[in-house]
Short mmCIF file of the N, C-alpha and C atoms (twelve columns), coordinates in Angstrom:
data_MODEL
# 
_entry.id   MODEL 
# 
loop_
_atom_site.group_PDB 
_atom_site.id 
_atom_site.type_symbol 
_atom_site.label_atom_id 
_atom_site.label_alt_id 
_atom_site.label_comp_id 
_atom_site.label_asym_id 
_atom_site.label_seq_id 
_atom_site.Cartn_x 
_atom_site.Cartn_y 
_atom_site.Cartn_z 
_atom_site.pdbx_PDB_model_num 
ATOM 1   N N  . MET A 1   78.196  90.364  106.742 1 
ATOM 2   C CA . MET A 1   79.553  90.353  107.290 1 
ATOM 3   C C  . MET A 1   80.199  91.716  107.126 1 
ATOM 4   N N  . TYR A 2   80.005  92.338  105.950 1 
ATOM 5   C CA . TYR A 2   80.647  93.607  105.656 1 
ATOM 6   C C  . TYR A 2   80.243  94.674  106.676 1 
ATOM 7   N N  . CYS A 3   78.937  94.810  106.933 1 
ATOM 8   C CA . CYS A 3   78.468  95.846  107.859 1 
ATOM 9   C C  . CYS A 3   79.028  95.632  109.258 1 
ATOM 10  N N  . ILE A 4   79.070  94.390  109.682 1 
ATOM 11  C CA . ILE A 4   79.580  94.091  111.015 1 
ATOM 12  C C  . ILE A 4   81.057  94.468  111.111 1 
ATOM 13  N N  . GLU A 5   81.826  94.119  110.083 1 
ATOM 14  C CA . GLU A 5   83.250  94.485  110.103 1 
ATOM 15  C C  . GLU A 5   83.412  95.995  110.112 1 
ATOM 16  N N  . LYS A 6   82.644  96.691  109.292 1 
ATOM 17  C CA . LYS A 6   82.775  98.141  109.163 1 
ATOM 18  C C  . LYS A 6   82.439  98.819  110.484 1 
ATOM 19  N N  . ILE A 7   81.436  98.321  111.174 1 
ATOM 20  C CA . ILE A 7   81.003  98.924  112.429 1 
ATOM 21  C C  . ILE A 7   81.860  98.454  113.597 1 
ATOM 22  N N  . SER A 8   82.280  97.202  113.593 1 
ATOM 23  C CA . SER A 8   82.920  96.639  114.779 1 
ATOM 24  C C  . SER A 8   84.392  96.977  114.920 1 
ATOM 25  N N  . TYR A 9   85.104  97.237  113.823 1 
ATOM 26  C CA . TYR A 9   86.536  97.391  114.020 1 
ATOM 27  C C  . TYR A 9   86.910  98.626  114.830 1 
ATOM 28  N N  . PRO A 10  86.115  99.732  114.843 1 
ATOM 29  C CA . PRO A 10  86.455  100.809 115.786 1 
ATOM 30  C C  . PRO A 10  86.321  100.364 117.256 1 
ATOM 31  N N  . VAL A 11  85.365  99.497  117.521 1 
ATOM 32  C CA . VAL A 11  85.198  98.981  118.885 1 
ATOM 33  C C  . VAL A 11  86.405  98.129  119.265 1 
ATOM 34  N N  . TRP A 12  86.857  97.290  118.312 1 
ATOM 35  C CA . TRP A 12  88.022  96.453  118.570 1 
ATOM 36  C C  . TRP A 12  89.278  97.308  118.723 1 
ATOM 37  N N  . GLU A 13  89.374  98.392  117.946 1 
ATOM 38  C CA . GLU A 13  90.516  99.297  118.089 1 
ATOM 39  C C  . GLU A 13  90.545  99.910  119.479 1 
ATOM 40  N N  . ASP A 14  89.373  100.323 119.965 1 
ATOM 41  C CA . ASP A 14  89.285  100.900 121.307 1 
ATOM 42  C C  . ASP A 14  89.683  99.873  122.354 1 
ATOM 43  N N  . PHE A 15  89.175  98.653  122.210 1 
ATOM 44  C CA . PHE A 15  89.532  97.584  123.143 1 
ATOM 45  C C  . PHE A 15  91.035  97.333  123.127 1 
ATOM 46  N N  . SER A 16  91.602  97.298  121.937 1 
ATOM 47  C CA . SER A 16  93.038  97.076  121.791 1 
ATOM 48  C C  . SER A 16  93.838  98.197  122.454 1 
ATOM 49  N N  . ALA A 17  93.394  99.432  122.258 1 
ATOM 50  C CA . ALA A 17  94.089  100.570 122.875 1 
ATOM 51  C C  . ALA A 17  94.023  100.496 124.398 1 
ATOM 52  N N  . LYS A 18  92.874  100.126 124.928 1 
ATOM 53  C CA . LYS A 18  92.723  100.015 126.389 1 
ATOM 54  C C  . LYS A 18  93.563  98.863  126.931 1 
ATOM 55  N N  . ALA A 19  93.610  97.760  126.202 1 
ATOM 56  C CA . ALA A 19  94.424  96.616  126.625 1 
ATOM 57  C C  . ALA A 19  95.906  96.974  126.599 1 
ATOM 58  N N  . THR A 20  96.310  97.749  125.607 1 
ATOM 59  C CA . THR A 20  97.702  98.197  125.533 1 
ATOM 60  C C  . THR A 20  98.027  99.106  126.711 1 
ATOM 61  N N  . LYS A 21  97.086  99.973  127.051 1 
ATOM 62  C CA . LYS A 21  97.294  100.861 128.205 1 
ATOM 63  C C  . LYS A 21  97.378  100.039 129.494 1 
ATOM 64  N N  . LEU A 22  96.520  99.041  129.641 1 
ATOM 65  C CA . LEU A 22  96.579  98.160  130.812 1 
ATOM 66  C C  . LEU A 22  97.936  97.476  130.874 1 
ATOM 67  N N  . HIS A 23  98.413  96.983  129.749 1 
ATOM 68  C CA . HIS A 23  99.720  96.329  129.691 1 
ATOM 69  C C  . HIS A 23  100.815 97.279  130.172 1 
ATOM 70  N N  . SER A 24  100.759 98.497  129.700 1 
ATOM 71  C CA . SER A 24  101.754 99.491  130.090 1 
ATOM 72  C C  . SER A 24  101.706 99.774  131.596 1 
ATOM 73  N N  . GLN A 25  100.513 99.920  132.122 1 
ATOM 74  C CA . GLN A 25  100.359 100.190 133.552 1 
ATOM 75  C C  . GLN A 25  100.819 98.991  134.394 1 
ATOM 76  N N  . LEU A 26  100.522 97.789  133.928 1 
ATOM 77  C CA . LEU A 26  100.968 96.599  134.655 1 
ATOM 78  C C  . LEU A 26  102.495 96.509  134.670 1 
ATOM 79  N N  . ARG A 27  103.124 96.866  133.563 1 
ATOM 80  C CA . ARG A 27  104.600 96.863  133.521 1 
ATOM 81  C C  . ARG A 27  105.164 97.868  134.526 1 
ATOM 82  N N  . THR A 28  104.541 99.029  134.600 1 
ATOM 83  C CA . THR A 28  104.963 100.037 135.581 1 
ATOM 84  C C  . THR A 28  104.772 99.515  137.000 1 
ATOM 85  N N  . THR A 29  103.655 98.845  137.236 1 
ATOM 86  C CA . THR A 29  103.389 98.260  138.551 1 
ATOM 87  C C  . THR A 29  104.428 97.202  138.895 1 
ATOM 88  N N  . ILE A 30  104.782 96.399  137.916 1 
ATOM 89  C CA . ILE A 30  105.790 95.352  138.145 1 
ATOM 90  C C  . ILE A 30  107.126 95.979  138.525 1 
ATOM 91  N N  . LEU A 31  107.517 97.039  137.825 1 
ATOM 92  C CA . LEU A 31  108.779 97.705  138.147 1 
ATOM 93  C C  . LEU A 31  108.762 98.267  139.569 1 
ATOM 94  N N  . ALA A 32  107.645 98.859  139.959 1 
ATOM 95  C CA . ALA A 32  107.521 99.384  141.322 1 
ATOM 96  C C  . ALA A 32  107.557 98.245  142.340 1 
ATOM 97  N N  . ALA A 33  106.891 97.144  142.025 1 
ATOM 98  C CA . ALA A 33  106.887 95.997  142.940 1 
ATOM 99  C C  . ALA A 33  108.287 95.413  143.095 1 
ATOM 100 N N  . VAL A 34  109.025 95.330  141.998 1 
ATOM 101 C CA . VAL A 34  110.394 94.804  142.060 1 
ATOM 102 C C  . VAL A 34  111.264 95.692  142.942 1 
ATOM 103 N N  . ALA A 35  111.164 97.004  142.762 1 
ATOM 104 C CA . ALA A 35  111.946 97.936  143.580 1 
ATOM 105 C C  . ALA A 35  111.564 97.806  145.055 1 
ATOM 106 N N  . PHE A 36  110.253 97.707  145.319 1 
ATOM 107 C CA . PHE A 36  109.801 97.552  146.703 1 
ATOM 108 C C  . PHE A 36  110.321 96.257  147.307 1 
ATOM 109 N N  . LEU A 37  110.204 95.166  146.554 1 
ATOM 110 C CA . LEU A 37  110.646 93.879  147.086 1 
ATOM 111 C C  . LEU A 37  112.156 93.831  147.292 1 
ATOM 112 N N  . ASP A 38  112.909 94.506  146.448 1 
ATOM 113 C CA . ASP A 38  114.358 94.585  146.665 1 
ATOM 114 C C  . ASP A 38  114.674 95.295  147.981 1 
ATOM 115 N N  . ALA A 39  113.983 96.421  148.221 1 
ATOM 116 C CA . ALA A 39  114.191 97.153  149.472 1 
ATOM 117 C C  . ALA A 39  113.722 96.317  150.665 1 
ATOM 118 N N  . PHE A 40  112.591 95.632  150.483 1 
ATOM 119 C CA . PHE A 40  112.051 94.782  151.541 1 
ATOM 120 C C  . PHE A 40  113.028 93.657  151.863 1 
ATOM 121 N N  . GLN A 41  113.647 93.081  150.831 1 
ATOM 122 C CA . GLN A 41  114.616 92.005  151.026 1 
ATOM 123 C C  . GLN A 41  115.829 92.499  151.811 1 
ATOM 124 N N  . LYS A 42  116.246 93.732  151.565 1 
ATOM 125 C CA . LYS A 42  117.375 94.297  152.322 1 
ATOM 126 C C  . LYS A 42  117.037 94.410  153.803 1 
ATOM 127 N N  . VAL A 43  115.819 94.815  154.095 1 
ATOM 128 C CA . VAL A 43  115.381 94.895  155.496 1 
ATOM 129 C C  . VAL A 43  115.364 93.501  156.111 1 
ATOM 130 N N  . ALA A 44  114.826 92.543  155.362 1 
ATOM 131 C CA . ALA A 44  114.762 91.161  155.853 1 
ATOM 132 C C  . ALA A 44  116.166 90.605  156.077 1 
ATOM 133 N N  . ASP A 45  117.095 90.876  155.145 1 
ATOM 134 C CA . ASP A 45  118.473 90.408  155.296 1 
ATOM 135 C C  . ASP A 45  119.142 91.026  156.513 1 
ATOM 136 N N  . MET A 46  118.897 92.316  156.698 1 
ATOM 137 C CA . MET A 46  119.483 93.004  157.851 1 
ATOM 138 C C  . MET A 46  118.982 92.369  159.155 1 
ATOM 139 N N  . ALA A 47  117.677 92.069  159.202 1 
ATOM 140 C CA . ALA A 47  117.108 91.466  160.406 1 
ATOM 141 C C  . ALA A 47  117.632 90.036  160.588 1 
ATOM 142 N N  . THR A 48  117.768 89.299  159.500 1 
ATOM 143 C CA . THR A 48  118.249 87.924  159.575 1 
ATOM 144 C C  . THR A 48  119.688 87.874  160.076 1 
ATOM 145 N N  . ASN A 49  120.497 88.829  159.706 1 
ATOM 146 C CA . ASN A 49  121.907 88.851  160.095 1 
ATOM 147 C C  . ASN A 49  122.148 89.410  161.502 1 
ATOM 148 N N  . SER A 50  121.074 89.795  162.169 1 
ATOM 149 C CA . SER A 50  121.249 90.293  163.540 1 
ATOM 150 C C  . SER A 50  121.149 89.130  164.524 1 
ATOM 151 N N  . ARG A 51  121.205 89.455  165.821 1 
ATOM 152 C CA . ARG A 51  121.167 88.419  166.866 1 
ATOM 153 C C  . ARG A 51  119.827 88.419  167.586 1 
ATOM 154 N N  . GLY A 52  119.500 87.320  168.135 1 
ATOM 155 C CA . GLY A 52  118.327 87.213  168.994 1 
ATOM 156 C C  . GLY A 52  117.031 87.009  168.212 1 
ATOM 157 N N  . ALA A 53  115.962 87.538  168.783 1 
ATOM 158 C CA . ALA A 53  114.617 87.342  168.217 1 
ATOM 159 C C  . ALA A 53  114.458 88.038  166.865 1 
ATOM 160 N N  . THR A 54  115.256 89.052  166.639 1 
ATOM 161 C CA . THR A 54  115.162 89.772  165.370 1 
ATOM 162 C C  . THR A 54  115.502 88.854  164.199 1 
ATOM 163 N N  . ARG A 55  116.357 87.863  164.458 1 
ATOM 164 C CA . ARG A 55  116.721 86.899  163.418 1 
ATOM 165 C C  . ARG A 55  115.484 86.119  162.963 1 
ATOM 166 N N  . ASP A 56  114.625 85.727  163.904 1 
ATOM 167 C CA . ASP A 56  113.388 85.015  163.550 1 
ATOM 168 C C  . ASP A 56  112.456 85.909  162.725 1 
ATOM 169 N N  . ILE A 57  112.406 87.157  163.108 1 
ATOM 170 C CA . ILE A 57  111.587 88.111  162.339 1 
ATOM 171 C C  . ILE A 57  112.157 88.243  160.923 1 
ATOM 172 N N  . GLY A 58  113.463 88.305  160.817 1 
ATOM 173 C CA . GLY A 58  114.107 88.390  159.505 1 
ATOM 174 C C  . GLY A 58  113.790 87.195  158.631 1 
ATOM 175 N N  . SER A 59  113.790 86.004  159.220 1 
ATOM 176 C CA . SER A 59  113.445 84.792  158.457 1 
ATOM 177 C C  . SER A 59  112.009 84.853  157.968 1 
ATOM 178 N N  . ALA A 60  111.112 85.307  158.824 1 
ATOM 179 C CA . ALA A 60  109.699 85.437  158.432 1 
ATOM 180 C C  . ALA A 60  109.548 86.477  157.316 1 
ATOM 181 N N  . LEU A 61  110.266 87.582  157.425 1 
ATOM 182 C CA . LEU A 61  110.211 88.616  156.390 1 
ATOM 183 C C  . LEU A 61  110.761 88.088  155.054 1 
ATOM 184 N N  . THR A 62  111.812 87.278  155.111 1 
ATOM 185 C CA . THR A 62  112.384 86.696  153.898 1 
ATOM 186 C C  . THR A 62  111.379 85.773  153.216 1 
ATOM 187 N N  . ARG A 63  110.703 84.925  154.008 1 
ATOM 188 C CA . ARG A 63  109.680 84.035  153.450 1 
ATOM 189 C C  . ARG A 63  108.545 84.851  152.814 1 
ATOM 190 N N  . MET A 64  108.137 85.901  153.497 1 
ATOM 191 C CA . MET A 64  107.075 86.753  152.975 1 
ATOM 192 C C  . MET A 64  107.517 87.421  151.659 1 
ATOM 193 N N  . CYS A 65  108.751 87.856  151.637 1 
ATOM 194 C CA . CYS A 65  109.290 88.481  150.428 1 
ATOM 195 C C  . CYS A 65  109.299 87.486  149.269 1 
ATOM 196 N N  . MET A 66  109.669 86.258  149.526 1 
ATOM 197 C CA . MET A 66  109.704 85.237  148.486 1 
ATOM 198 C C  . MET A 66  108.298 84.953  147.938 1 
ATOM 199 N N  . ARG A 67  107.309 84.933  148.821 1 
ATOM 200 C CA . ARG A 67  105.929 84.734  148.365 1 
ATOM 201 C C  . ARG A 67  105.489 85.889  147.465 1 
ATOM 202 N N  . HIS A 68  105.869 87.096  147.835 1 
ATOM 203 C CA . HIS A 68  105.498 88.255  147.028 1 
ATOM 204 C C  . HIS A 68  106.247 88.267  145.685 1 
ATOM 205 N N  . ARG A 69  107.462 87.744  145.677 1 
ATOM 206 C CA . ARG A 69  108.177 87.638  144.396 1 
ATOM 207 C C  . ARG A 69  107.475 86.630  143.480 1 
ATOM 208 N N  . SER A 70  106.879 85.619  144.066 1 
ATOM 209 C CA . SER A 70  106.101 84.659  143.284 1 
ATOM 210 C C  . SER A 70  104.887 85.356  142.662 1 
ATOM 211 N N  . ILE A 71  104.227 86.206  143.429 1 
ATOM 212 C CA . ILE A 71  103.086 86.975  142.908 1 
ATOM 213 C C  . ILE A 71  103.552 87.899  141.788 1 
ATOM 214 N N  . GLU A 72  104.696 88.534  141.989 1 
ATOM 215 C CA . GLU A 72  105.258 89.424  140.967 1 
ATOM 216 C C  . GLU A 72  105.548 88.647  139.677 1 
ATOM 217 N N  . ALA A 73  106.057 87.430  139.803 1 
ATOM 218 C CA . ALA A 73  106.349 86.602  138.630 1 
ATOM 219 C C  . ALA A 73  105.054 86.237  137.888 1 
ATOM 220 N N  . LYS A 74  104.002 85.918  138.641 1 
ATOM 221 C CA . LYS A 74  102.716 85.601  138.012 1 
ATOM 222 C C  . LYS A 74  102.129 86.820  137.323 1 
ATOM 223 N N  . LEU A 75  102.277 87.990  137.931 1 
ATOM 224 C CA . LEU A 75  101.805 89.224  137.313 1 
ATOM 225 C C  . LEU A 75  102.578 89.513  136.026 1 
ATOM 226 N N  . ARG A 76  103.878 89.272  136.054 1 
ATOM 227 C CA . ARG A 76  104.716 89.454  134.861 1 
ATOM 228 C C  . ARG A 76  104.264 88.496  133.749 1 
ATOM 229 N N  . HIS A 77  103.983 87.248  134.132 1 
ATOM 230 C CA . HIS A 77  103.522 86.255  133.163 1 
ATOM 231 C C  . HIS A 77  102.184 86.687  132.557 1 
ATOM 232 N N  . PHE A 78  101.267 87.140  133.396 1 
ATOM 233 C CA . PHE A 78  99.961  87.610  132.922 1 
ATOM 234 C C  . PHE A 78  100.119 88.794  131.972 1 
ATOM 235 N N  . THR A 79  100.998 89.718  132.330 1 
ATOM 236 C CA . THR A 79  101.215 90.912  131.511 1 
ATOM 237 C C  . THR A 79  101.763 90.539  130.142 1 
ATOM 238 N N  . ASN A 80  102.723 89.632  130.111 1 
ATOM 239 C CA . ASN A 80  103.274 89.185  128.828 1 
ATOM 240 C C  . ASN A 80  102.228 88.438  128.001 1 
ATOM 241 N N  . ALA A 81  101.445 87.608  128.652 1 
ATOM 242 C CA . ALA A 81  100.403 86.852  127.949 1 
ATOM 243 C C  . ALA A 81  99.347  87.795  127.379 1 
ATOM 244 N N  . LEU A 82  99.028  88.838  128.118 1 
ATOM 245 C CA . LEU A 82  98.055  89.824  127.647 1 
ATOM 246 C C  . LEU A 82  98.518  90.430  126.329 1 
ATOM 247 N N  . MET A 83  99.771  90.809  126.267 1 
ATOM 248 C CA . MET A 83  100.285 91.450  125.061 1 
ATOM 249 C C  . MET A 83  100.477 90.443  123.925 1 
ATOM 250 N N  . GLU A 84  101.129 89.342  124.223 1 
ATOM 251 C CA . GLU A 84  101.477 88.380  123.171 1 
ATOM 252 C C  . GLU A 84  100.282 87.545  122.706 1 
ATOM 253 N N  . GLY A 85  99.370  87.262  123.611 1 
ATOM 254 C CA . GLY A 85  98.261  86.380  123.270 1 
ATOM 255 C C  . GLY A 85  96.983  87.086  122.880 1 
ATOM 256 N N  . LEU A 86  96.871  88.376  123.196 1 
ATOM 257 C CA . LEU A 86  95.629  89.078  122.904 1 
ATOM 258 C C  . LEU A 86  95.862  90.327  122.065 1 
ATOM 259 N N  . VAL A 87  96.642  91.247  122.573 1 
ATOM 260 C CA . VAL A 87  96.761  92.555  121.932 1 
ATOM 261 C C  . VAL A 87  97.419  92.467  120.559 1 
ATOM 262 N N  . THR A 88  98.575  91.826  120.473 1 
ATOM 263 C CA . THR A 88  99.294  91.766  119.194 1 
ATOM 264 C C  . THR A 88  98.485  91.038  118.117 1 
ATOM 265 N N  . PRO A 89  97.944  89.843  118.383 1 
ATOM 266 C CA . PRO A 89  97.128  89.197  117.345 1 
ATOM 267 C C  . PRO A 89  95.887  90.023  116.977 1 
ATOM 268 N N  . LEU A 90  95.290  90.684  117.971 1 
ATOM 269 C CA . LEU A 90  94.111  91.496  117.707 1 
ATOM 270 C C  . LEU A 90  94.459  92.684  116.823 1 
ATOM 271 N N  . GLN A 91  95.583  93.326  117.081 1 
ATOM 272 C CA . GLN A 91  95.989  94.457  116.251 1 
ATOM 273 C C  . GLN A 91  96.245  94.012  114.815 1 
ATOM 274 N N  . ASP A 92  96.847  92.853  114.643 1 
ATOM 275 C CA . ASP A 92  97.054  92.322  113.293 1 
ATOM 276 C C  . ASP A 92  95.712  92.079  112.603 1 
ATOM 277 N N  . ARG A 93  94.773  91.553  113.350 1 
ATOM 278 C CA . ARG A 93  93.455  91.250  112.797 1 
ATOM 279 C C  . ARG A 93  92.695  92.524  112.439 1 
ATOM 280 N N  . ILE A 94  92.826  93.554  113.275 1 
ATOM 281 C CA . ILE A 94  92.155  94.828  113.005 1 
ATOM 282 C C  . ILE A 94  92.645  95.404  111.672 1 
ATOM 283 N N  . GLU A 95  93.952  95.338  111.444 1 
ATOM 284 C CA . GLU A 95  94.498  95.830  110.180 1 
ATOM 285 C C  . GLU A 95  93.907  95.056  109.003 1 
ATOM 286 N N  . GLU A 96  93.778  93.759  109.179 1 
ATOM 287 C CA . GLU A 96  93.188  92.920  108.135 1 
ATOM 288 C C  . GLU A 96  91.733  93.323  107.893 1 
ATOM 289 N N  . TRP A 97  90.984  93.581  108.967 1 
ATOM 290 C CA . TRP A 97  89.588  93.994  108.834 1 
ATOM 291 C C  . TRP A 97  89.477  95.331  108.103 1 
ATOM 292 N N  . LYS A 98  90.377  96.261  108.435 1 
ATOM 293 C CA . LYS A 98  90.353  97.559  107.761 1 
ATOM 294 C C  . LYS A 98  90.576  97.390  106.262 1 
ATOM 295 N N  . LYS A 99  91.570  96.580  105.898 1 
ATOM 296 C CA . LYS A 99  91.861  96.358  104.482 1 
ATOM 297 C C  . LYS A 99  90.662  95.719  103.783 1 
ATOM 298 N N  . THR A 100 90.056  94.733  104.434 1 
ATOM 299 C CA . THR A 100 88.887  94.068  103.856 1 
ATOM 300 C C  . THR A 100 87.740  95.052  103.675 1 
ATOM 301 N N  . ALA A 101 87.480  95.866  104.691 1 
ATOM 302 C CA . ALA A 101 86.391  96.840  104.609 1 
ATOM 303 C C  . ALA A 101 86.661  97.859  103.508 1 
ATOM 304 N N  . ASN A 102 87.895  98.321  103.398 1 
ATOM 305 C CA . ASN A 102 88.227  99.276  102.341 1 
ATOM 306 C C  . ASN A 102 88.062  98.648  100.962 1 
ATOM 307 N N  . GLN A 103 88.493  97.402  100.815 1 
ATOM 308 C CA . GLN A 103 88.342  96.721  99.524  1 
ATOM 309 C C  . GLN A 103 86.868  96.535  99.195  1 
ATOM 310 N N  . LEU A 104 86.072  96.173  100.193 1 
ATOM 311 C CA . LEU A 104 84.637  96.027  99.965  1 
ATOM 312 C C  . LEU A 104 84.005  97.362  99.572  1 
ATOM 313 N N  . ASP A 105 84.455  98.450  100.193 1 
ATOM 314 C CA . ASP A 105 83.969  99.782  99.816  1 
ATOM 315 C C  . ASP A 105 84.286  100.089 98.357  1 
ATOM 316 N N  . LYS A 106 85.517  99.804  97.939  1 
ATOM 317 C CA . LYS A 106 85.915  100.056 96.544  1 
ATOM 318 C C  . LYS A 106 85.089  99.211  95.580  1 
ATOM 319 N N  . ASP A 107 84.942  97.929  95.907  1 
ATOM 320 C CA . ASP A 107 84.164  97.039  95.048  1 
ATOM 321 C C  . ASP A 107 82.712  97.504  94.947  1 
ATOM 322 N N  . HIS A 108 82.162  97.922  96.073  1 
ATOM 323 C CA . HIS A 108 80.784  98.407  96.094  1 
ATOM 324 C C  . HIS A 108 80.644  99.665  95.237  1 
ATOM 325 N N  . ALA A 109 81.596  100.592 95.357  1 
ATOM 326 C CA . ALA A 109 81.544  101.827 94.574  1 
ATOM 327 C C  . ALA A 109 81.590  101.518 93.078  1 
ATOM 328 N N  . LYS A 110 82.466  100.586 92.668  1 
ATOM 329 C CA . LYS A 110 82.552  100.198 91.257  1 
ATOM 330 C C  . LYS A 110 81.230  99.592  90.783  1 
ATOM 331 N N  . GLU A 111 80.716  98.673  91.582  1 
ATOM 332 C CA . GLU A 111 79.469  98.003  91.217  1 
ATOM 333 C C  . GLU A 111 78.312  98.998  91.156  1 
ATOM 334 N N  . TYR A 112 78.270  99.915  92.097  1 
ATOM 335 C CA . TYR A 112 77.218  100.939 92.134  1 
ATOM 336 C C  . TYR A 112 77.299  101.821 90.884  1 
ATOM 337 N N  . LYS A 113 78.505  102.264 90.524  1 
ATOM 338 C CA . LYS A 113 78.710  103.112 89.358  1 
ATOM 339 C C  . LYS A 113 78.297  102.374 88.079  1 
ATOM 340 N N  . ARG A 114 78.708  101.121 87.957  1 
ATOM 341 C CA . ARG A 114 78.365  100.310 86.789  1 
ATOM 342 C C  . ARG A 114 76.850  100.112 86.695  1 
ATOM 343 N N  . SER A 115 76.218  99.811  87.815  1 
ATOM 344 C CA . SER A 115 74.766  99.600  87.821  1 
ATOM 345 C C  . SER A 115 74.030  100.886 87.461  1 
ATOM 346 N N  . ARG A 116 74.527  101.981 87.962  1 
ATOM 347 C CA . ARG A 116 73.901  103.273 87.674  1 
ATOM 348 C C  . ARG A 116 73.995  103.608 86.181  1 
ATOM 349 N N  . GLN A 117 75.163  103.358 85.597  1 
ATOM 350 C CA . GLN A 117 75.342  103.585 84.155  1 
ATOM 351 C C  . GLN A 117 74.405  102.688 83.356  1 
ATOM 352 N N  . GLU A 118 74.277  101.448 83.784  1 
ATOM 353 C CA . GLU A 118 73.402  100.508 83.101  1 
ATOM 354 C C  . GLU A 118 71.944  100.961 83.176  1 
ATOM 355 N N  . ILE A 119 71.544  101.454 84.325  1 
ATOM 356 C CA . ILE A 119 70.167  101.952 84.488  1 
ATOM 357 C C  . ILE A 119 69.948  103.168 83.594  1 
ATOM 358 N N  . LYS A 120 70.932  104.068 83.545  1 
ATOM 359 C CA . LYS A 120 70.815  105.245 82.678  1 
ATOM 360 C C  . LYS A 120 70.664  104.829 81.216  1 
ATOM 361 N N  . ARG A 121 71.504  103.908 80.791  1 
ATOM 362 C CA . ARG A 121 71.475  103.437 79.407  1 
ATOM 363 C C  . ARG A 121 70.117  102.805 79.080  1 
ATOM 364 N N  . LYS A 122 69.640  101.962 79.957  1 
ATOM 365 C CA . LYS A 122 68.342  101.311 79.722  1 
ATOM 366 C C  . LYS A 122 67.216  102.340 79.723  1 
ATOM 367 N N  . SER A 123 67.364  103.351 80.591  1 
ATOM 368 C CA . SER A 123 66.356  104.401 80.646  1 
ATOM 369 C C  . SER A 123 66.322  105.181 79.335  1 
ATOM 370 N N  . LEU A 124 67.507  105.501 78.804  1 
ATOM 371 C CA . LEU A 124 67.573  106.202 77.513  1 
ATOM 372 C C  . LEU A 124 67.001  105.346 76.387  1 
ATOM 373 N N  . ASP A 125 67.328  104.056 76.419  1 
ATOM 374 C CA . ASP A 125 66.771  103.141 75.419  1 
ATOM 375 C C  . ASP A 125 65.250  103.108 75.505  1 
ATOM 376 N N  . THR A 126 64.718  103.106 76.711  1 
ATOM 377 C CA . THR A 126 63.268  103.083 76.918  1 
ATOM 378 C C  . THR A 126 62.641  104.355 76.369  1 
ATOM 379 N N  . ILE A 127 63.271  105.501 76.624  1 
ATOM 380 C CA . ILE A 127 62.748  106.780 76.127  1 
ATOM 381 C C  . ILE A 127 62.745  106.793 74.608  1 
ATOM 382 N N  . LYS A 128 63.820  106.297 73.984  1 
ATOM 383 C CA . LYS A 128 63.895  106.229 72.514  1 
ATOM 384 C C  . LYS A 128 62.793  105.339 71.972  1 
ATOM 385 N N  . LEU A 129 62.583  104.198 72.597  1 
ATOM 386 C CA . LEU A 129 61.529  103.285 72.131  1 
ATOM 387 C C  . LEU A 129 60.144  103.908 72.297  1 
ATOM 388 N N  . GLN A 130 59.947  104.665 73.383  1 
ATOM 389 C CA . GLN A 130 58.650  105.332 73.589  1 
ATOM 390 C C  . GLN A 130 58.418  106.377 72.494  1 
ATOM 391 N N  . LYS A 131 59.457  107.119 72.127  1 
ATOM 392 C CA . LYS A 131 59.333  108.125 71.063  1 
ATOM 393 C C  . LYS A 131 59.000  107.454 69.728  1 
ATOM 394 N N  . LYS A 132 59.691  106.333 69.439  1 
ATOM 395 C CA . LYS A 132 59.414  105.583 68.206  1 
ATOM 396 C C  . LYS A 132 57.977  105.100 68.195  1 
ATOM 397 N N  . ALA A 133 57.521  104.628 69.356  1 
ATOM 398 C CA . ALA A 133 56.155  104.096 69.453  1 
ATOM 399 C C  . ALA A 133 55.129  105.206 69.204  1 
ATOM 400 N N  . ARG A 134 55.400  106.408 69.671  1 
ATOM 401 C CA . ARG A 134 54.482  107.541 69.465  1 
ATOM 402 C C  . ARG A 134 54.451  107.925 67.995  1 
ATOM 403 N N  . LYS A 135 55.609  107.935 67.336  1 
ATOM 404 C CA . LYS A 135 55.677  108.308 65.926  1 
ATOM 405 C C  . LYS A 135 55.047  107.239 65.044  1 
ATOM 406 N N  . GLY A 136 55.266  106.002 65.413  1 
ATOM 407 C CA . GLY A 136 54.811  104.899 64.576  1 
ATOM 408 C C  . GLY A 136 53.412  104.543 64.881  1 
# 
């Protein structure tokens, strides 16, 4: 588990960064779409308020604008879900993984140092016993 966490969290960080960038770009797209649809609605209103066949065209443009506003709303919903349901929980989890990996590194270093000291001590004891055995 430790090795996988140590290796994988940079990949998850990259994924999180790319998802955040996508979220940002989608928000920019939504703002542009809203501005476009507002201008489009003004054209549709102008046509609807005129006389003759242009009024029918205006009604069709208004219906089309409403359908596109529905698409814009779905895109907004997707963008919010991306951030709230994926990116934010993932970023919290990445921080947790980093802390766990760092703690495991510290624990490993302590254990390694202790084991090394123990091996040195046993090695010295072995050398002393070998010297005693040669003398005796």
